[in-house]
Coordinates of C-alpha atoms in Angstrom, one line a residue:
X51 CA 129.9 48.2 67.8
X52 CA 128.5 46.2 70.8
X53 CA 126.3 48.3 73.3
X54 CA 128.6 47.3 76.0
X55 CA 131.5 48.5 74.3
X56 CA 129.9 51.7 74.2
X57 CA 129.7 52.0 78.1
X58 CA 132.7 54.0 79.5
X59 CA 134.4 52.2 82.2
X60 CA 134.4 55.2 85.0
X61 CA 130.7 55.3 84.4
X62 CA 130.4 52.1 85.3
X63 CA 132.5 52.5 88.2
X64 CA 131.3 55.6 89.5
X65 CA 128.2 53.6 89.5
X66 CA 129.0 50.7 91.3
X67 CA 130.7 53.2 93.8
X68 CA 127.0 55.2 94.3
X69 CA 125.4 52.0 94.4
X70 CA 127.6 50.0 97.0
X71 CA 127.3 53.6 98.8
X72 CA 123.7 54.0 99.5
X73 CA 123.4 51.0 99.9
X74 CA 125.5 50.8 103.0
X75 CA 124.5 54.6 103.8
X76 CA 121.0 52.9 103.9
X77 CA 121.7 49.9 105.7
X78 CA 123.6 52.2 108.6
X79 CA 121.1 54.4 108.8
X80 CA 118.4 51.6 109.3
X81 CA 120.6 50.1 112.4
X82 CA 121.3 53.4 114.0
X83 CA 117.7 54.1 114.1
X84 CA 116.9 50.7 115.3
X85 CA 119.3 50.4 117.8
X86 CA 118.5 54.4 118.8
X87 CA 115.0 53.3 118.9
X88 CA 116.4 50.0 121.2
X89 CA 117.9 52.0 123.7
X90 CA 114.6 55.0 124.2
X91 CA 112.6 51.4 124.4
X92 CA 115.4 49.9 127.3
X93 CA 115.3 53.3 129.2
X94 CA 111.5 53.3 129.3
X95 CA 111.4 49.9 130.4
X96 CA 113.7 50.9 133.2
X97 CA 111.8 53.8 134.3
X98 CA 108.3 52.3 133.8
X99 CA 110.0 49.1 136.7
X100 CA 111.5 51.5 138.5
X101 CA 108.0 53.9 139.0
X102 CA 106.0 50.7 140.1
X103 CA 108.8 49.2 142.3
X104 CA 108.3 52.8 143.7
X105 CA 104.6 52.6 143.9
X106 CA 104.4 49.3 145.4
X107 CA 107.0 50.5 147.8
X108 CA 104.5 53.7 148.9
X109 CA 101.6 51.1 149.0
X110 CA 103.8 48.5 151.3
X111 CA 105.0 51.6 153.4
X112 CA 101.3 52.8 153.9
X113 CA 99.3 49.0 154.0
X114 CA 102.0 47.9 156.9
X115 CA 103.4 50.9 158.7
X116 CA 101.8 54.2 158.4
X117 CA 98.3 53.3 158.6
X118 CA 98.3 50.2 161.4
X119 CA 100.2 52.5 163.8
X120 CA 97.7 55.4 162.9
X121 CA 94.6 53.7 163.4
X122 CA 96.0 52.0 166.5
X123 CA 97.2 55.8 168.3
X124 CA 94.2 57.4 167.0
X125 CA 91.6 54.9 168.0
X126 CA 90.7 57.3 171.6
X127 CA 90.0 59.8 169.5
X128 CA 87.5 58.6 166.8
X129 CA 84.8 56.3 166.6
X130 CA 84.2 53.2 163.8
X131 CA 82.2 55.3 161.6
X132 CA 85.3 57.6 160.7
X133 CA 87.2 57.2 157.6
X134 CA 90.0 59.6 156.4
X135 CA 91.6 58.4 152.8
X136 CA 94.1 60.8 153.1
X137 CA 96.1 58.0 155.6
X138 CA 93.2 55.0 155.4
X139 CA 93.9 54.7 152.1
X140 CA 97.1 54.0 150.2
X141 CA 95.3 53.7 147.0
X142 CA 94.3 57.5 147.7
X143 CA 97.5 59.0 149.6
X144 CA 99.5 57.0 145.9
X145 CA 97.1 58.6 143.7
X146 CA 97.3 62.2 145.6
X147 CA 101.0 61.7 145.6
X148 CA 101.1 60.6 141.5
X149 CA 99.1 64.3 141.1
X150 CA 101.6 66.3 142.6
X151 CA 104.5 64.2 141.0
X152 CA 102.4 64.9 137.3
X153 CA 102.3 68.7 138.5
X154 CA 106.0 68.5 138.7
X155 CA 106.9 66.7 135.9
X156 CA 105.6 67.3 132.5
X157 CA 106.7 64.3 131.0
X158 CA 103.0 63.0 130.8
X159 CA 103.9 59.3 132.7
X160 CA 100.8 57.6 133.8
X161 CA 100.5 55.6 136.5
X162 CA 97.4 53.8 138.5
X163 CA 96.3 51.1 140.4
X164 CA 93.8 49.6 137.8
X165 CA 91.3 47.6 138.8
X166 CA 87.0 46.3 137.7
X167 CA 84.5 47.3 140.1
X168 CA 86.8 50.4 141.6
X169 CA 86.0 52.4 144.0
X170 CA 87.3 55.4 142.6
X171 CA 86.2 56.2 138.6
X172 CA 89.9 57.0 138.1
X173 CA 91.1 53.6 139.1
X174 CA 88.8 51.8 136.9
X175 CA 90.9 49.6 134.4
X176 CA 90.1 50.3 130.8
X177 CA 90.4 47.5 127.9
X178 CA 94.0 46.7 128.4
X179 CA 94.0 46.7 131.8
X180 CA 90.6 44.6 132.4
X181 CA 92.1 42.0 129.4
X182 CA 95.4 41.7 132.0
X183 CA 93.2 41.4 135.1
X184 CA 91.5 38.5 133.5
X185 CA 94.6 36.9 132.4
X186 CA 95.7 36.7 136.0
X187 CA 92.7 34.8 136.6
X188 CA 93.8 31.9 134.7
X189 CA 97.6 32.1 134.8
X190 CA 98.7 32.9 138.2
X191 CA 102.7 32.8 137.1
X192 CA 101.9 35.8 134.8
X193 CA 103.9 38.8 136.5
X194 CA 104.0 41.2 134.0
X195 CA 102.9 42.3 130.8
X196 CA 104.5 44.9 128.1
X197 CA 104.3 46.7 124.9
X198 CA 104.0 49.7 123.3
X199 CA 100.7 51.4 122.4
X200 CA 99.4 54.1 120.5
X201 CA 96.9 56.4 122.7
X202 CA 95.4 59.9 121.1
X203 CA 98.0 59.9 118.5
X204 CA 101.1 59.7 120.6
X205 CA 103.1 56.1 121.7
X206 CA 103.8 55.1 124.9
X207 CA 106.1 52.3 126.6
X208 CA 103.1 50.5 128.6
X209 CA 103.6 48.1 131.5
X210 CA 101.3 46.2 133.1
X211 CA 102.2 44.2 136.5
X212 CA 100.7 42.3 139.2
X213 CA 99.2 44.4 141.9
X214 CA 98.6 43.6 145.7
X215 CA 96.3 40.5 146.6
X216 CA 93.3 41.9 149.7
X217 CA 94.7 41.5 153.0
X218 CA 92.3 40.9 155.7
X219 CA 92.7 43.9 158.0
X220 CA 91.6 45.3 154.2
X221 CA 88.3 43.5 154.5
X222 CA 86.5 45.9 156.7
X223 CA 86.5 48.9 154.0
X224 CA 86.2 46.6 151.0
X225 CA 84.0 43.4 152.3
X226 CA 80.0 43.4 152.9
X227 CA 79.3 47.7 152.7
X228 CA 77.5 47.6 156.1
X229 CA 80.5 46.1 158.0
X230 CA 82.2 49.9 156.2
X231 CA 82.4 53.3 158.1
X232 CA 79.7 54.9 157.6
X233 CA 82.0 58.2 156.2
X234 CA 83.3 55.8 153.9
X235 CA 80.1 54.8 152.6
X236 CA 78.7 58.7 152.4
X237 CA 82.0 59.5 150.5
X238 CA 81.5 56.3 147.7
X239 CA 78.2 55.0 147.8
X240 CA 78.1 51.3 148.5
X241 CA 77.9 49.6 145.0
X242 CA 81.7 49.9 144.0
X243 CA 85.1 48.4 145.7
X244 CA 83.2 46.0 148.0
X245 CA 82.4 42.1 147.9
X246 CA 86.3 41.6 148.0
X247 CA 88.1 38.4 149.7
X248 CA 90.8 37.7 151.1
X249 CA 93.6 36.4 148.9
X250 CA 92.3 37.5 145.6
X251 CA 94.4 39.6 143.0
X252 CA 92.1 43.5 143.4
X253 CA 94.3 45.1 141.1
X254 CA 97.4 45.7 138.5
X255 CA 99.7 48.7 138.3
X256 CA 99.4 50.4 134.9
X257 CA 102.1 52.6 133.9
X258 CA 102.5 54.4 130.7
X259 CA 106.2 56.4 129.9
X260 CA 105.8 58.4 127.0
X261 CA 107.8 57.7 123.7
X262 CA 107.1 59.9 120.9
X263 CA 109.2 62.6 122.1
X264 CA 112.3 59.9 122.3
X265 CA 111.1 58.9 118.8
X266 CA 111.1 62.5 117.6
X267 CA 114.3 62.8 118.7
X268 CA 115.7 59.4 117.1
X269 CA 114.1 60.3 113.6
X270 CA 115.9 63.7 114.2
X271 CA 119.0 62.4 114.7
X272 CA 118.7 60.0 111.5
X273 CA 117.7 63.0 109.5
X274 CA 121.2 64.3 110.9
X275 CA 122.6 61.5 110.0
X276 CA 121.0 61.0 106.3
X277 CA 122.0 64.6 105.7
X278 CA 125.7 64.0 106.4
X279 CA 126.0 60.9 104.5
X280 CA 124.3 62.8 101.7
X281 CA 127.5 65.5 102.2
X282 CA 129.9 62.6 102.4
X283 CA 128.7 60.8 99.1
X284 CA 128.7 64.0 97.3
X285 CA 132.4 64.8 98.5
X286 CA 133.2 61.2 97.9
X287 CA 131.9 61.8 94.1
X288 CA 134.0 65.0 93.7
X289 CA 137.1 63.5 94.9
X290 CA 137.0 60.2 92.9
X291 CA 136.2 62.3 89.8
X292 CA 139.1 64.5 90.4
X293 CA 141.1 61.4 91.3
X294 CA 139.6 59.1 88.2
X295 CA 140.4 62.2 85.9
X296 CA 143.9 63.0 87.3
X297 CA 144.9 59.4 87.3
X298 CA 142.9 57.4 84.8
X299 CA 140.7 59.6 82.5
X300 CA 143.8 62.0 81.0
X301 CA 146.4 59.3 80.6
X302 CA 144.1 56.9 79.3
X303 CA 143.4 59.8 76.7
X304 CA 146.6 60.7 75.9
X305 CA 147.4 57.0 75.1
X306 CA 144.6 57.1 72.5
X307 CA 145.4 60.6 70.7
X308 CA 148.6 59.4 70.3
X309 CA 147.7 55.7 69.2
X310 CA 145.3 57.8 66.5
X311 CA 148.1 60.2 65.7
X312 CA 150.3 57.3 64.6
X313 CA 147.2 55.2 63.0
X314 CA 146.3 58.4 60.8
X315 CA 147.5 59.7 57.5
X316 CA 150.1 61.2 58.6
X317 CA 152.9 59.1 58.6
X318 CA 155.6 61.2 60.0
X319 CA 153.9 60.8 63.8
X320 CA 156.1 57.4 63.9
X321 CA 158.2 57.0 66.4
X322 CA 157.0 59.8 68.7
X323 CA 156.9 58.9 72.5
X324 CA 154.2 59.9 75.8
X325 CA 155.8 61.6 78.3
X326 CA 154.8 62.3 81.6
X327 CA 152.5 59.8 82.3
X328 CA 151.7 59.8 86.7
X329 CA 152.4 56.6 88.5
X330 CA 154.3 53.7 87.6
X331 CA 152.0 51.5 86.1
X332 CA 151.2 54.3 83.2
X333 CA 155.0 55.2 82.6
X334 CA 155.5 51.4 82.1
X335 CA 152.8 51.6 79.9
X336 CA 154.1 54.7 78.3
X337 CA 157.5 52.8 78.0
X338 CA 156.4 49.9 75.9
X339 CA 154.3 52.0 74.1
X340 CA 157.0 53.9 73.2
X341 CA 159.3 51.7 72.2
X342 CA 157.2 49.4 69.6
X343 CA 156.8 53.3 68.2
X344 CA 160.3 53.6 67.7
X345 CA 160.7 49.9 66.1
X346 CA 157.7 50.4 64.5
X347 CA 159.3 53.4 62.7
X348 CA 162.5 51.8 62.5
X349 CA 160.8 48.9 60.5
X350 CA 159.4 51.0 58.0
X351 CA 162.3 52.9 57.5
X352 CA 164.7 50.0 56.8
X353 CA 161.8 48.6 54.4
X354 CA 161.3 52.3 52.5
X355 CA 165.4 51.7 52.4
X356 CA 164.9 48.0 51.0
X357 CA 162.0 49.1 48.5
X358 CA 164.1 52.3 47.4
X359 CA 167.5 49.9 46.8
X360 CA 165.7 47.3 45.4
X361 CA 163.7 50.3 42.6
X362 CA 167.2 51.0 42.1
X363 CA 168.7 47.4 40.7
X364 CA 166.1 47.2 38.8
X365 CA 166.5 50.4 37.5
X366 CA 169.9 49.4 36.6
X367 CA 168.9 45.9 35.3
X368 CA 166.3 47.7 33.1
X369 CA 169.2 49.9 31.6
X370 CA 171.5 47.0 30.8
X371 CA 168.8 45.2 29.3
X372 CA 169.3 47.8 26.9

């Protein structure tokens, strides 16, 4: 006997079916994750536009408004030598506001005005920031730059955009340091934030919005989803067993006890007939099965009838012989 012949069909069925399964269980379950992991990626990229467009709103607010009007109602009352970053400064008043913004959300989204030589330590552009500062040097229709990085173990939707270019009513606090208030120079020191010109790119904003806990819960939800399609293949599996059995596996057997019934010694199973086959296909089945039992049995009977007349002529042929 052939090995394939050995192979029973629902097996070979039931494995097709689990294959053809996972494999479209997998398949779904790699473009829900993708596409989850699409959509965390579009929202950060909306918030991370949306927090600088905000920034470079507060710094556009402060640069043209707030601070011209201040210095010009204020000048009675203070001399050149006075400098207050609380209002003289937007990168200040933006970073003081980011703190208290951080304070209230927990969310861990980063945001500063990067920038080489900065005034303030907490402005000064790491690697990243310094490489897309140098960039801008060389391609001027570079606006913006993003992608996702890995920091301390965690990953982060990072966006890196062109910052403001120095303005020359900007030139007094960030030109030659003696040309500086004096407060200003007491507060920094005079080797940082100065030598600037008018026109050139001084910074980039650099925003960070956090992704692992979006990730988290995009790996949660395909665990979900892995679990359930797990359920669903194993009900799937019960259900075509009892369906395989009900409708295939027991009439398919009943055809062959009966086929060996009639092929065994026993020659008086002849004739019989299956009954109550399901569906029409088997009772069709059943039908012709049935009746080349009955003409099989007819067959032999009329020969056993032709042998047992034709024993008796020559029975009778033998006794006048005699």
């Amino acid at each position: 006997m052939k090995k394939n012949e050995r192979v029973k069909v629902v097996h070979i069925i039931t494995l097709s079916l689990v294959i053809f399964f996972l494999l479209g269980a997998i398949l779904n379950i790699y473009i829900v994750n993708q596409s989850l992991k699409r959509l965390a990626l579009d929202d950060a990229e909306s918030k991370a536009n949306m927090l600088v467009d905000h920034h470079l709103a507060i710094h556009a607010y402060f640069t043209k408004i707030l601070k011209p009007r201040l210095i010009q109602r204020s000048a009675p009352y203070r001399n050149k030598e006075s400098f207050e970053p609380s209002w003289m400064s937007p990168n200040y008043a933006i970073r003081e506001i980011h703190k208290y913004f951080s304070e209230l959300n927990h969310s861990e989204y980063y945001i500063k005005e990067a920038s080489t030589n900065a005034r303030n330590p907490e402005n000064e552009a790491d690697g990243a920031e310094r490489a897309f500062l140098e960039k801008l040097i060389d391609h001027h229709e570079i606006e913006s730059e993003a992608g996702i990085r890995t920091i301390a173990g965690k990953t982060y939707f990072t966006l890196l955009k062109k910052g403001e270019v120095m303005e020359g009513a900007c030139l007094t606090c960030h030109g030659n340091p003696s040309d500086a208030p004096k407060q200003l120079t007491q507060l920094y020191g005079v080797e940082r934030g100065f030598h600037k010109k008018e026109g050139n790119l001084v910074s980039a904003i650099s925003l960070r919005v956090p992704l692992s806990t979006a990730y988290a819960t995009v790996q949660k939800t395909t665990g979900y989803l892995s679990v359930l399609l797990a359920a669903g293949l194993a009900i799937l599996l019960v259900i075509q067993f009892m369906f395989y059995r009900r409708w295939f596996i027991s009439p398919l057997t009943i055809v062959r006890d009966k086929a060996l019934e009639i092929a065994g010694t026993e020659e008086n199973h002849l004739g019989e007939k299956i009954l109550g086959l399901p569906g029409k296909e088997w009772s069709d089945m059943a039908d012709a099965f049935n009746e080349m039992s009955v003409k099989l049995k007819n067959g032999r009977d009329r020969l056993e009838d032709q042998v047992e007349e034709r024993t008796q002529e020559l029975h009778t042929a033998n006794e006048q012989l005699r």
